[in-house]
Tab-separated table of C-alpha atoms in Angstrom:
chain	number	residue	atom	x	y	z
A	1	MET	CA	71.670	22.520	-24.993
A	2	SER	CA	70.915	21.916	-21.341
A	3	LEU	CA	67.257	21.917	-20.468
A	4	ARG	CA	65.828	21.600	-17.012
A	5	VAL	CA	62.322	20.197	-17.103
A	6	SER	CA	60.428	21.740	-14.212
A	7	HIS	CA	57.034	20.555	-15.358
A	8	PRO	CA	55.945	17.441	-13.451
A	9	HIS	CA	53.812	16.045	-16.274
A	10	VAL	CA	56.372	16.430	-19.081
A	11	GLU	CA	59.419	14.340	-19.895
A	12	LEU	CA	61.861	14.215	-22.775
A	13	SER	CA	61.401	10.907	-24.580
A	14	ALA	CA	64.544	9.050	-25.576
A	15	GLN	CA	62.363	6.845	-27.792
A	16	LEU	CA	61.059	9.873	-29.692
A	17	GLU	CA	64.418	11.581	-30.335
A	18	GLY	CA	64.195	13.725	-27.206
A	19	SER	CA	60.766	15.119	-28.003
A	20	PRO	CA	58.816	16.377	-25.006
A	21	VAL	CA	55.866	14.114	-24.216
A	22	VAL	CA	53.256	13.901	-21.503
A	23	ARG	CA	54.951	11.787	-18.809
A	24	GLY	CA	54.071	8.097	-19.042
A	25	THR	CA	52.559	8.465	-22.523
A	26	ARG	CA	53.716	8.890	-26.094
A	27	ILE	CA	51.569	12.002	-26.539
A	28	ALA	CA	53.851	14.661	-27.982
A	29	VAL	CA	53.630	18.109	-26.446
A	30	ARG	CA	54.144	19.551	-29.942
A	31	ARG	CA	50.810	18.074	-31.097
A	32	LEU	CA	48.866	19.530	-28.178
A	33	PHE	CA	50.582	22.871	-28.688
A	34	ALA	CA	50.002	22.935	-32.452
A	35	TRP	CA	46.278	22.298	-32.051
A	36	HIS	CA	45.956	24.805	-29.225
A	37	ARG	CA	47.836	27.452	-31.215
A	38	GLN	CA	45.469	26.862	-34.149
A	39	GLY	CA	42.534	27.691	-31.897
A	40	VAL	CA	41.319	24.234	-30.916
A	41	PRO	CA	39.479	24.757	-27.607
A	42	LEU	CA	40.763	23.084	-24.457
A	43	GLU	CA	37.452	21.240	-24.125
A	44	THR	CA	38.068	19.599	-27.492
A	45	LEU	CA	41.561	18.539	-26.418
A	46	PHE	CA	40.163	17.128	-23.156
A	47	LYS	CA	37.670	15.068	-25.187
A	48	ARG	CA	40.278	13.942	-27.712
A	49	TYR	CA	42.655	12.825	-24.951
A	50	PRO	CA	40.429	11.475	-22.164
A	51	GLN	CA	43.430	9.594	-20.747
A	52	LEU	CA	45.010	12.931	-19.784
A	53	SER	CA	43.991	14.758	-16.651
A	54	PRO	CA	43.394	18.505	-16.915
A	55	GLY	CA	46.645	18.990	-14.986
A	56	GLN	CA	48.614	16.905	-17.474
A	57	LEU	CA	47.226	18.697	-20.508
A	58	LEU	CA	47.620	22.174	-19.047
A	59	ASP	CA	51.142	21.411	-17.829
A	60	ALA	CA	52.082	20.219	-21.324
A	61	LEU	CA	50.791	23.470	-22.820
A	62	SER	CA	52.563	25.487	-20.126
A	63	PHE	CA	55.789	23.651	-20.948
A	64	ALA	CA	55.322	24.484	-24.632
A	65	TYR	CA	54.799	28.181	-23.941
A	66	ASP	CA	57.788	28.204	-21.557
A	67	ASN	CA	60.020	26.529	-24.176
A	68	PRO	CA	58.902	27.869	-27.573
A	69	GLU	CA	62.269	27.320	-29.294
A	70	LEU	CA	62.297	23.649	-28.318
A	71	ILE	CA	58.714	23.111	-29.464
A	72	GLU	CA	59.250	24.969	-32.756
A	73	ALA	CA	62.356	22.852	-33.420
A	74	ASP	CA	60.361	19.710	-32.636
A	75	LEU	CA	57.586	20.799	-35.012
A	76	ALA	CA	60.162	21.563	-37.729
A	77	ARG	CA	61.742	18.129	-37.238
A	78	GLU	CA	58.300	16.537	-37.572
A	79	ARG	CA	57.519	18.519	-40.746
A	80	ALA	CA	60.872	17.532	-42.249
A	81	ALA	CA	60.276	13.872	-41.424
A	82	LEU	CA	56.802	13.989	-42.946
A	83	GLY	CA	58.126	15.699	-46.058
A	84	GLN	CA	60.849	13.123	-46.364
A	85	ASP	CA	58.339	10.282	-45.980
A	86	VAL	CA	56.107	11.778	-48.678
A	87	ARG	CA	58.982	12.041	-51.167
A	88	ASN	CA	60.363	8.575	-50.350
A	89	PRO	CA	57.392	6.278	-49.718
């Protein structure tokens, strides 16, 4: 799958199996998206991640909404990894 990242604050992390992260951090876009989708207000996310500028956080969410299949696959991969860790401590 070829993906062109046109969001200046998002990069695909080789260290995190190609997961989209906020550029220069290890903050996964999937986490920001999952909380936002569950109704967590932007103000709460700004407070939880004070190291992110509003532009970084909003660009990460924009990336997630522009690439829902990628984010859903990333969330599924995370759930599978967590399930695997729980079964095999």
